[in-house]
Each structure stands twice: as structure tokens, then as C-alpha cells.
């Protein structure tokens, strides 16, 4: 290994020029999405009313590489990319581990997470098609704020349905969205038929990501020149995020390292997918022998306890069904502070790879992850997003195993965002008041076509 400073930087001319599409390299094609009305493979034509055309084509593409349009490349430079890769020297010293720990740091842009990598691409393709309004949902607000920023960049309007519980408890992200010019509604809202129906039944409905998706889709298909945008789960979203992993490949080359373990958190699968799929492509070709570790909340154990089957993406059952690891689209996600991990399903690509054993997954309670986050903050300085703290928990445990067995592994993880808008959760942890939640009341989907 060559020596280097704490951070490994690339120049702005080294941003990858293509996205990597793992669909070209999977051992078999992914099961197709099903039409919610007929339960037959969905006709891509039907999706054109929901998503921008170029994104639908990317969703089903089998091309290994797709060129990043010049305008999106410029937007990545503006963000700015590339993001640094850090060696976690202080954490290694604290743990007295022989492991060498590296992390990609996606919290440096103005929205504070990896999400702008796809938000900018999606806003671009919509703007290019002449679309004037984008609708979407957001939980704690990271995706909504990334899309609001990207919409401002490409000069279109964003309408964001924000889960009511977060809308009331976490005004910070809403204010960010509004400052970037987006309209933000507390979901269930009075803007859609589905929202109005739910509010009539229960005026204090706290909402959920599944409900907010139904509202955003309804808004898109009932308004002219409007399309819907999804921040995770879908193939094209994971593909846009592969700028992360391709940069990491170059950065590890600079220090002459080959990863033994690649780690990340999974909400819908986009940051871990973007980080790890370029490496997975090599593993599938027998060119890399590494472990792939996905970390989730034990309150939302979609991949450790979920079923691999067709399920809806939303609560209102408007979206196509995807074959994925799922807890059931009616699963009531407990109010954990890692809002980005509160989703019943998982990206079909990540679900497939875990189901077939190419990736492993682990789940953690929130007290365990905040302990890890605090160790990380005190050694590396960065206060991580609660989502990112999940992989940090695994990394610390693995580094301690390395110490026990004297194995100098190279552990690389994706630090997906900062936690500076999650300080109330840190305050609860610091004062010993943070509670854990059990995962209960799964409603596994009734349409079971798993194997
Ligand atoms: C949204 C989010 C996640 C989880 O979503 P993925 O699609 O799985 O990446 C993780 N970390 C941060 C910081 C997020 O904002």
C-alpha cells in the first residue's frame, strides 16, 4: 500500500463519464414489474405517463454502460463531485485494529447526502422532455430536499408529499425544500383523492412513505405536463448512483488497495447499490473476491426477515408490483430516527443479490447504531446520518473481529450523509432516552410468487 494523507481526492476531470448498469452482468434477467390491474408484465408504454421517457428506457435497459449527458456531467461538477474517500485512521487507532478502514463521504454537497446524484439526472431528463412539474414523496426529507435542489438547478417545479409525522416533527428539511422553491404538502394531504379519503377516515393519520408515494403518483397522472420521480428502489436510480462506486474504484487504485469487505446501509438500496454494484460486476465475473454487507434497521428488517416475492411499492396499490424482499406494503414502519430506512420493500437488484447469496445483510437496533455513530464522531469528526450509522456499527464490530483474529482486512464503506438535521435524535441518545422498537405485525403480501 502506498502512503497517503487522510483524504484521497480525484480531480473534477475524473468524474466517471458513464453509469454502470449491472443488469447487463446479472446471471439471469430480473423478473419484470407487473401491472397492478392485470398482474401481467407491465407494458413500458403505460409507465411513460408516470416517468420521463429516458428513465423508462434506462429502467429496462441491458446496456452495460450508459453515457452521462453533458448537462448532468456539468451538474455533477457543480455539486461538486468527485467526493473524497477517507482513511479512518483515528477510528482504526481507537479500535486498535489491524484492519484498514476507508469510507466514501457523500455528505459534502448542499443537500447533505448521496441523493442529488440521481435527483440531478432525473430533473435533467424531465426538463429535456419539456416536463414542467415533478412530483415525489419524502420521509424525513432527504430525498425531497435533493429533488428540490435539482429542480431549481434545471428550472422546473417540484411538488413534494412529506410524511405527516416528519412534516410536523422535522421542519428543517421542509424549510430547505421551500427555500429551494419546492411546494411541500403534509401527507395524507388535501391535494389528492387518496389523501382526502384517508383524512376523512382519520384526520390525524401520521402518514407513511407508502401513502405519500400513492399521492405523488396520483398527482402526476392527473396533471398536465407532470411526471413522478422516485429517489430509490428502481434500477435507473441505482444506476445513476454508480458514480459513487466508480470513483471509489479509482481512489482505491491510487492507494493500491483491494477491498475485502464492502459495506453500506439499505433503505431502498440506492446508496449501497451505487457504491457496491461496480464492484459486484467484478465479483460476478470472478475478478474480485470480496464480501458485500448491507445493513438495515431491526425495526424495518426488510431483507433479514422479508419475503422474496411480488409486492406493491405503495400503500394505495397504484404502482407496478416489483419482485423484491418485502415486509408487505401495509407494514407500519416504527418511528425510528433513520427515516431513510423506513420502507417496506427493497430494490429488486439488491433483493435479487441478497436472495441469491451474493450479498449478506444484517440488522441493528437504534441504540446500537447511535453508540457506533458517537464513536465515529469522536474519532473521525463527522456526525453521520442515523442511516449511515448502521454500516458504521457493522464496521466497528468487524474491525474488532479483525483485532481478535489478527486479520488485516481492507474494509470500505459508503458514508451516505451527515446527521446535522438529526440532532434531536442524538440528544435523545446522549441523555439515555432513546428507545428501541421491535418489528411486529408483518403483513406479507398475499400475491406470492416467490421461489
Ligand atoms: C435516503 C437515505 C438513505 C437510504 O436510502 P437508500 O436509497 O437505501 O440509499 C441512506 N442514507 C442517507 C443519508 C439517506 O438520505
XYZ file of C-alpha atoms in Angstrom, residues 106-364:
259
model
C -21.296 11.615 0.294
C -22.326 14.281 2.831
C -20.321 17.122 1.280
C -22.912 18.579 -1.132
C -25.543 21.200 -0.125
C -28.317 18.590 0.304
C -26.075 16.524 2.594
C -26.477 13.016 1.127
C -25.894 10.889 -1.975
C -29.417 11.621 -3.275
C -28.563 14.529 -5.640
C -26.645 12.055 -7.883
C -29.954 10.740 -9.196
C -32.083 13.841 -8.478
C -29.992 15.869 -10.938
C -30.181 13.163 -13.602
C -33.954 12.779 -13.201
C -34.621 16.524 -13.194
C -32.489 16.834 -16.357
C -34.328 14.137 -18.354
C -37.704 15.585 -17.349
C -36.691 19.147 -18.208
C -35.287 17.992 -21.573
C -38.623 16.327 -22.368
C -40.430 19.607 -21.644
C -41.959 18.441 -18.356
C -42.739 21.392 -16.066
C -43.690 19.725 -12.767
C -42.138 16.842 -10.876
C -43.962 15.159 -8.002
C -42.413 12.970 -5.367
C -42.680 11.728 -1.797
C -40.280 12.129 1.059
C -39.994 10.633 4.533
C -37.630 12.578 6.753
C -36.975 14.939 3.840
C -33.575 13.976 2.400
C -34.969 12.916 -0.957
C -37.441 15.791 -1.153
C -34.703 18.313 -0.482
C -32.330 16.727 -3.017
C -35.063 16.837 -5.675
C -35.996 20.414 -4.748
C -32.373 21.473 -5.238
C -32.101 19.583 -8.543
C -35.417 21.012 -9.797
C -34.157 24.518 -9.033
C -30.933 23.743 -10.945
C -32.816 22.650 -14.086
C -35.634 25.208 -13.752
C -38.678 23.007 -13.098
C -41.254 22.901 -10.261
C -41.192 20.221 -7.551
C -44.263 19.145 -5.545
C -43.262 17.043 -2.557
C -45.563 14.893 -0.397
C -43.899 14.663 3.003
C -44.957 12.038 5.559
C -47.122 13.963 8.042
C -45.274 12.762 11.169
C -41.978 14.149 9.811
C -43.616 17.281 8.414
C -44.654 18.201 11.933
C -41.620 16.938 13.863
C -38.817 17.897 11.478
C -39.493 21.300 9.957
C -35.820 21.756 8.974
C -35.923 19.754 5.736
C -39.277 21.269 4.761
C -37.791 24.724 5.110
C -34.862 23.636 2.911
C -37.277 22.395 0.216
C -39.300 25.605 0.326
C -36.148 27.706 0.191
C -35.126 25.845 -2.972
C -38.573 26.689 -4.356
C -40.490 23.407 -3.942
C -44.090 23.080 -2.720
C -44.301 20.738 0.239
C -47.524 19.061 1.466
C -48.162 17.148 4.676
C -49.249 13.646 3.558
C -52.013 12.465 3.649
C -52.894 15.812 2.064
C -55.963 17.537 0.651
C -54.319 17.599 -2.809
C -55.345 14.091 -3.966
C -58.394 11.826 -3.834
C -56.439 9.184 -1.950
C -55.198 11.711 0.624
C -58.660 13.241 1.128
C -60.174 9.776 1.613
C -57.620 8.861 4.292
C -58.084 12.201 6.060
C -61.847 11.715 6.183
C -61.358 8.372 7.951
C -58.676 9.648 10.334
C -57.831 13.367 10.429
C -54.698 12.666 12.478
C -53.290 9.956 10.154
C -49.474 10.236 10.661
C -48.846 9.125 7.059
C -46.208 6.781 5.679
C -43.860 6.589 2.733
C -46.244 4.152 1.034
C -49.141 6.636 1.341
C -47.017 9.573 0.160
C -45.944 7.588 -2.942
C -49.604 6.922 -3.792
C -50.352 10.640 -3.513
C -47.368 11.724 -5.607
C -48.233 9.214 -8.361
C -51.890 10.313 -8.368
C -50.820 13.962 -8.581
C -48.528 13.183 -11.543
C -51.065 11.226 -13.596
C -53.888 13.711 -13.005
C -51.957 16.850 -14.027
C -50.741 18.015 -17.419
C -47.030 18.105 -18.142
C -46.276 16.447 -14.819
C -44.235 13.349 -14.057
C -43.332 11.424 -10.933
C -39.838 10.881 -9.610
C -38.618 8.175 -7.221
C -35.476 8.560 -5.115
C -34.536 4.909 -4.607
C -35.531 1.280 -5.316
C -35.734 1.408 -9.141
C -32.982 0.142 -11.467
C -32.317 3.538 -13.043
C -31.884 5.176 -9.636
C -29.272 2.638 -8.533
C -27.559 3.074 -11.898
C -27.278 6.870 -11.513
C -25.681 6.311 -8.114
C -22.876 4.181 -9.606
C -20.791 7.341 -9.985
C -20.035 6.696 -6.291
C -18.612 3.186 -6.719
C -16.715 4.016 -9.903
C -14.971 6.870 -8.105
C -14.128 4.558 -5.196
C -12.531 2.116 -7.654
C -10.191 4.871 -8.889
C -9.476 6.103 -5.370
C -8.569 2.632 -4.076
C -6.273 2.192 -7.070
C -4.370 5.322 -6.048
C -3.553 3.753 -2.670
C -3.134 0.308 -4.176
C -5.850 -1.355 -2.128
C -8.293 -4.147 -2.946
C -11.403 -4.316 -0.754
C -12.109 -7.407 1.360
C -15.427 -6.118 2.684
C -17.780 -3.524 1.117
C -20.418 -2.166 3.488
C -23.412 0.165 3.320
C -26.910 0.819 4.638
C -30.082 -0.057 2.756
C -33.312 1.966 2.843
C -34.468 1.366 -0.720
C -30.999 0.267 -1.811
C -29.742 3.243 -3.822
C -26.633 4.376 -1.934
C -25.355 0.871 -1.269
C -26.222 -0.138 -4.834
C -24.417 2.841 -6.315
C -21.403 2.244 -4.134
C -21.138 -1.518 -4.464
C -22.532 -2.551 -7.875
C -19.409 -1.644 -9.897
C -17.516 -3.991 -7.542
C -20.292 -6.594 -7.751
C -19.863 -6.593 -11.528
C -16.267 -7.704 -10.962
C -17.285 -10.285 -8.394
C -19.819 -11.781 -10.820
C -17.004 -12.120 -13.394
C -14.707 -13.796 -10.857
C -12.357 -10.798 -10.746
C -12.956 -9.805 -7.114
C -13.358 -11.932 -4.019
C -14.997 -9.597 -1.501
C -17.853 -9.721 0.992
C -20.805 -7.395 0.327
C -22.616 -6.379 3.500
C -25.925 -4.477 3.591
C -27.083 -3.036 6.926
C -30.660 -2.253 7.939
C -32.762 -1.410 10.996
C -34.059 -4.282 13.094
C -37.334 -2.301 13.271
C -37.618 -2.487 9.456
C -35.930 -5.811 8.676
C -36.910 -5.890 5.003
C -34.058 -8.126 3.879
C -33.313 -10.135 7.044
C -36.983 -11.038 7.668
C -38.691 -10.054 4.408
C -40.068 -12.432 1.812
C -38.788 -12.523 -1.804
C -41.991 -12.041 -3.727
C -44.014 -9.635 -5.870
C -45.358 -6.685 -3.906
C -46.668 -3.163 -4.468
C -44.361 -0.200 -3.985
C -47.043 1.870 -2.260
C -49.912 1.581 0.217
C -52.608 2.631 -2.256
C -51.523 -0.136 -4.702
C -51.216 2.220 -7.678
C -47.626 1.291 -8.588
C -46.498 -1.760 -10.538
C -45.564 -4.786 -8.444
C -41.865 -5.490 -8.104
C -40.252 -8.774 -7.215
C -38.381 -7.866 -4.060
C -37.659 -8.641 -0.444
C -40.613 -7.086 1.372
C -42.402 -6.893 4.709
C -45.699 -6.191 2.928
C -46.899 -2.850 1.577
C -49.127 -2.309 4.636
C -46.241 -2.745 7.076
C -46.351 0.011 9.684
C -42.747 1.120 9.969
C -41.932 2.009 13.577
C -40.825 5.661 14.043
C -37.061 5.042 14.111
C -34.858 8.097 13.611
C -33.224 6.690 10.477
C -36.154 7.925 8.353
C -34.452 6.820 5.124
C -34.587 3.170 6.209
C -38.356 3.148 6.835
C -39.599 1.407 3.687
C -41.303 -1.982 3.456
C -39.523 -3.176 0.298
C -36.057 -3.253 -1.250
C -34.620 -2.540 -4.691
C -35.195 -5.560 -6.986
C -31.451 -5.602 -7.818
C -30.361 -5.681 -4.168
C -33.167 -8.128 -3.294
C -32.022 -10.493 -6.021
C -28.361 -10.330 -4.965
C -29.201 -10.969 -1.299
C -31.703 -13.712 -2.156
C -29.078 -15.497 -4.291
C -26.373 -15.134 -1.642
C -24.081 -12.672 -3.451
C -24.673 -10.168 -0.635
C -25.325 -10.647 3.060
C -27.423 -8.403 5.284
C -27.501 -7.538 8.996
C -29.936 -5.593 11.172
C -29.307 -3.334 14.169
